[in-house]
PDB file of C-alpha atoms in Angstrom:
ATOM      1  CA  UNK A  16      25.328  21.311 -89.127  1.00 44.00           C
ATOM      2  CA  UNK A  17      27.424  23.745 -91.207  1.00 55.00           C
ATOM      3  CA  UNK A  18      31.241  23.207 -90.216  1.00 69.00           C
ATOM      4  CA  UNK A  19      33.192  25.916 -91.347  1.00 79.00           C
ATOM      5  CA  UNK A  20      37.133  25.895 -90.332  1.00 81.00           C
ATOM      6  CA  UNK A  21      40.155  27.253 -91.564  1.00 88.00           C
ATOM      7  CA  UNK A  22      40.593  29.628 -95.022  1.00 94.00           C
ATOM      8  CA  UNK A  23      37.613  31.726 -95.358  1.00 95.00           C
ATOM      9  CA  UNK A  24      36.398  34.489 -97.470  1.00 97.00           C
ATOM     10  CA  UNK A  25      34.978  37.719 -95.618  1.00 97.00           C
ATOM     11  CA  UNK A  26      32.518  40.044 -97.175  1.00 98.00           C
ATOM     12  CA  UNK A  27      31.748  43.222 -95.458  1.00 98.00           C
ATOM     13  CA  UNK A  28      29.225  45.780 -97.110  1.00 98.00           C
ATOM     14  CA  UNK A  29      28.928  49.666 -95.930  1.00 96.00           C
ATOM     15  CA  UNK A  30      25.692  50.936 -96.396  1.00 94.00           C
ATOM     16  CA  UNK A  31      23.144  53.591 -95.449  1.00 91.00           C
ATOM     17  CA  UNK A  32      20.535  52.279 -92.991  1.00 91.00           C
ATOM     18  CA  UNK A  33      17.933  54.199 -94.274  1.00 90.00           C
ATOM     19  CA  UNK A  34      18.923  52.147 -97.711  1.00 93.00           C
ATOM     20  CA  UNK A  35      15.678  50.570 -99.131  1.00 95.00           C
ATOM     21  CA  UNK A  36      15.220  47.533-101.523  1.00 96.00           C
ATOM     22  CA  UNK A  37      11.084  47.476-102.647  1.00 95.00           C
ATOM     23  CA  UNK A  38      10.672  49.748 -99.378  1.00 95.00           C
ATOM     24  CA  UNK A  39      12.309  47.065 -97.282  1.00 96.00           C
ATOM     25  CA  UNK A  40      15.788  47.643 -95.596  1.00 96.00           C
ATOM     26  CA  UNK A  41      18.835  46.598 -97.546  1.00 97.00           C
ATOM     27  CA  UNK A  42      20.668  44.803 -95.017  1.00 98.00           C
ATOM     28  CA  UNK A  43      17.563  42.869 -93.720  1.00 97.00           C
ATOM     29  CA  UNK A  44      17.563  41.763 -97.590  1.00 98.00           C
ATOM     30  CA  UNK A  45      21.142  40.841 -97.607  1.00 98.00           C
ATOM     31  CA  UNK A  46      20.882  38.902 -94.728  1.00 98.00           C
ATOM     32  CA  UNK A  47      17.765  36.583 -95.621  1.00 98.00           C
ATOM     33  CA  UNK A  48      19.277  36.232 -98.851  1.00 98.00           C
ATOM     34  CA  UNK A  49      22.620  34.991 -97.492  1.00 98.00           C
ATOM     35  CA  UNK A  50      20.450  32.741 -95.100  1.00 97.00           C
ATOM     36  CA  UNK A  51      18.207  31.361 -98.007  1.00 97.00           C
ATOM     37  CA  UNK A  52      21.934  30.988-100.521  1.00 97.00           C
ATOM     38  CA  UNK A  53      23.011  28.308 -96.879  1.00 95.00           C
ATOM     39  CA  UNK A  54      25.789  31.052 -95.952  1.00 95.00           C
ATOM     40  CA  UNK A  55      27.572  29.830 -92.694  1.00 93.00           C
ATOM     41  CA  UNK A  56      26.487  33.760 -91.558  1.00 92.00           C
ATOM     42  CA  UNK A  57      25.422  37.334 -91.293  1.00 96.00           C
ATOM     43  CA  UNK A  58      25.481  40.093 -88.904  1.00 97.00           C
ATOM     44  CA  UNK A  59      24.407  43.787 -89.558  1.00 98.00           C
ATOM     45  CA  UNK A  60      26.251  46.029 -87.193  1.00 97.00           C
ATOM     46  CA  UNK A  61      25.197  49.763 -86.883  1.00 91.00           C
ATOM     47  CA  UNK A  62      27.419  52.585 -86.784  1.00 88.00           C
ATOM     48  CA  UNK A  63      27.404  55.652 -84.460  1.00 82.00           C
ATOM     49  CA  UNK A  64      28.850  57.828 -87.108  1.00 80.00           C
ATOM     50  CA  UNK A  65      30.800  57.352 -90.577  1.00 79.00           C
ATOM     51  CA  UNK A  66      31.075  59.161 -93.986  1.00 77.00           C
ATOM     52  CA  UNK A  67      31.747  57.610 -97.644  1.00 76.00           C
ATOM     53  CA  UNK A  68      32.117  58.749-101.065  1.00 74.00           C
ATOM     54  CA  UNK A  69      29.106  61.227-100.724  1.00 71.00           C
ATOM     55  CA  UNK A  70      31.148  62.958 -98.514  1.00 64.00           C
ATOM     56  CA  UNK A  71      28.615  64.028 -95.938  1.00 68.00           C
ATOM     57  CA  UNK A  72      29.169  62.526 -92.272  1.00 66.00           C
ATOM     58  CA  UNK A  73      26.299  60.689 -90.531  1.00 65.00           C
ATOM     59  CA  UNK A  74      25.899  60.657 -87.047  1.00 65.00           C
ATOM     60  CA  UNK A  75      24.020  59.445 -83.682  1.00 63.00           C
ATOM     61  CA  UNK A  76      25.032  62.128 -81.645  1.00 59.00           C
ATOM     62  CA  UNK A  77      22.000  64.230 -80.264  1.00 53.00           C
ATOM     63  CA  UNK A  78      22.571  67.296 -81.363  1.00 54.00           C
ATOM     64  CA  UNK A  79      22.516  65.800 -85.261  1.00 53.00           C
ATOM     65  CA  UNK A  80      19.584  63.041 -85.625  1.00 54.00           C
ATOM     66  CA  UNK A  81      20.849  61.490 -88.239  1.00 57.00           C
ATOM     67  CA  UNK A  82      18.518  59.490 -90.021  1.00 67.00           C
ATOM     68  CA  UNK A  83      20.873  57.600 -92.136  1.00 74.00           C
ATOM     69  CA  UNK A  84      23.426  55.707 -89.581  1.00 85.00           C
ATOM     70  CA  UNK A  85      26.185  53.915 -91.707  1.00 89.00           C
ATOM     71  CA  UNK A  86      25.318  50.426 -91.494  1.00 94.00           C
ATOM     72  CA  UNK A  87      27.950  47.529 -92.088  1.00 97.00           C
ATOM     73  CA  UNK A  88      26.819  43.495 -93.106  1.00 98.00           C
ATOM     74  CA  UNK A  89      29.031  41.101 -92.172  1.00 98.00           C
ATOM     75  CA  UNK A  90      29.323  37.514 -93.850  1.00 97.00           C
ATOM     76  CA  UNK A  91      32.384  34.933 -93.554  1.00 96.00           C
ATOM     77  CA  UNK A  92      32.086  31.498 -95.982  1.00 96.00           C
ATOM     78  CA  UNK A  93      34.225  29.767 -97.832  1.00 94.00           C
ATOM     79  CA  UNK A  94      35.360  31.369-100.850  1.00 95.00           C
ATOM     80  CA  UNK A  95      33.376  29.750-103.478  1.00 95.00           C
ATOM     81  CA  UNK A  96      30.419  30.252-101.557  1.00 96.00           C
ATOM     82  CA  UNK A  97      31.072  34.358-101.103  1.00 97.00           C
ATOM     83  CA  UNK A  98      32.564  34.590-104.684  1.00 97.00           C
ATOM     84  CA  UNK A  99      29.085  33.069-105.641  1.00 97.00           C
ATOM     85  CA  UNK A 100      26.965  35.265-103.647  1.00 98.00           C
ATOM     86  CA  UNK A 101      28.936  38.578-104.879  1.00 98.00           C
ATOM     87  CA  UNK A 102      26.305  39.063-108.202  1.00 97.00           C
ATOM     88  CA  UNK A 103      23.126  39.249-105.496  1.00 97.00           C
ATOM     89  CA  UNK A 104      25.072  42.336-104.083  1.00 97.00           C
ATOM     90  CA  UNK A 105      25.597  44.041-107.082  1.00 96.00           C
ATOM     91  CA  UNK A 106      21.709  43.678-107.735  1.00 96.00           C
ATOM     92  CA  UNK A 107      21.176  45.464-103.909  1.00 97.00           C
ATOM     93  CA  UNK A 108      23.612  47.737-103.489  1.00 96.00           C
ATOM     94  CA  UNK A 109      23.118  50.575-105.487  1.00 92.00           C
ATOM     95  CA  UNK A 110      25.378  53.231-103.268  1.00 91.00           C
ATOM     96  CA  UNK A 111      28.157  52.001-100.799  1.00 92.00           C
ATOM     97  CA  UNK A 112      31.108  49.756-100.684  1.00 95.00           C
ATOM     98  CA  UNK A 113      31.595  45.996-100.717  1.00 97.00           C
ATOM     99  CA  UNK A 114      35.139  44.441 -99.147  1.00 97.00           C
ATOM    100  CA  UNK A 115      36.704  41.213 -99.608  1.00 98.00           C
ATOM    101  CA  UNK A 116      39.112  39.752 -97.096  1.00 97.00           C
ATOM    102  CA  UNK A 117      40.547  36.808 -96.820  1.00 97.00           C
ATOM    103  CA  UNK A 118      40.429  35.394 -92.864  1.00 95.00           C
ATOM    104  CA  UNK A 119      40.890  31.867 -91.122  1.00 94.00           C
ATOM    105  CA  UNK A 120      38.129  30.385 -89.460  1.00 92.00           C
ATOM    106  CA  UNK A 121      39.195  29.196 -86.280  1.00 91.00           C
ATOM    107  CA  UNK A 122      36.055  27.836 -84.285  1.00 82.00           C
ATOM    108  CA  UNK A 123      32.456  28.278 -85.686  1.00 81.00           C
ATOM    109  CA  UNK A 124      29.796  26.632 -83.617  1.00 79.00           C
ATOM    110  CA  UNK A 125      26.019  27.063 -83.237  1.00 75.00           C
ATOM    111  CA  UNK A 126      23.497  26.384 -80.771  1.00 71.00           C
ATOM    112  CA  UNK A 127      21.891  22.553 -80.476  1.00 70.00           C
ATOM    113  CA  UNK A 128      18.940  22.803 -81.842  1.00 68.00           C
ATOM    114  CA  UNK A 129      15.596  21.333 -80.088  1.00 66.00           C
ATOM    115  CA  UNK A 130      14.565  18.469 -81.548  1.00 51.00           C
TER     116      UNK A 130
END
């Protein structure tokens, strides 16, 4: 079991959800490839309404389907592990913006698995 505690390295990546990589969805590929690099974790998080550089503002509200929610990825490692994983973004990311922040890991703990 992964045991991740104290100085940390946090990734965050804005997207588009409607973002494709070989007609699959960027984050989904961000997220098995943090999963197959042994990352302590991802979560994808969708937004109800954002704008970035383009400028033009994306919404959920009904009266505006928007068909391009702003979509954020979440990941939290160690440093060297992030700082190591950084080159597999700029290969997916072709519009958006990647963050690094530096956090402390206070308690990171999974479920048993069955045996």
């Amino acid at each position: 079991m992964t045991r991740l505690t104290g100085r940390a390295l946090r990734v965050t990546i804005f997207i588009g959800e409607s973002d494709l990589w070989h007609r699959k969805p960027v984050y989904a590929e961000i997220v098995h490839r943090a999963h197959k690099a042994g990352l302590a974790g991802a979560s994808v998080f969708r937004g109800i309404e954002g704008f970035g550089a383009s400028s033009l503002i994306h919404t959920q509200r009904l009266l505006s389907l928007s068909e391009d929610l702003p979509v954020a990825i979440v990941i939290v490692d160690s440093e060297e592990r992030v700082r190591a994983f950084l080159p597999q973004l700029d290969e997916l990311v072709a519009e958006g913006l990647v963050i690094l922040d530096d956090c402390e890991v206070i308690r990171y703990v999974g479920r048993e698995k069955n045996a």
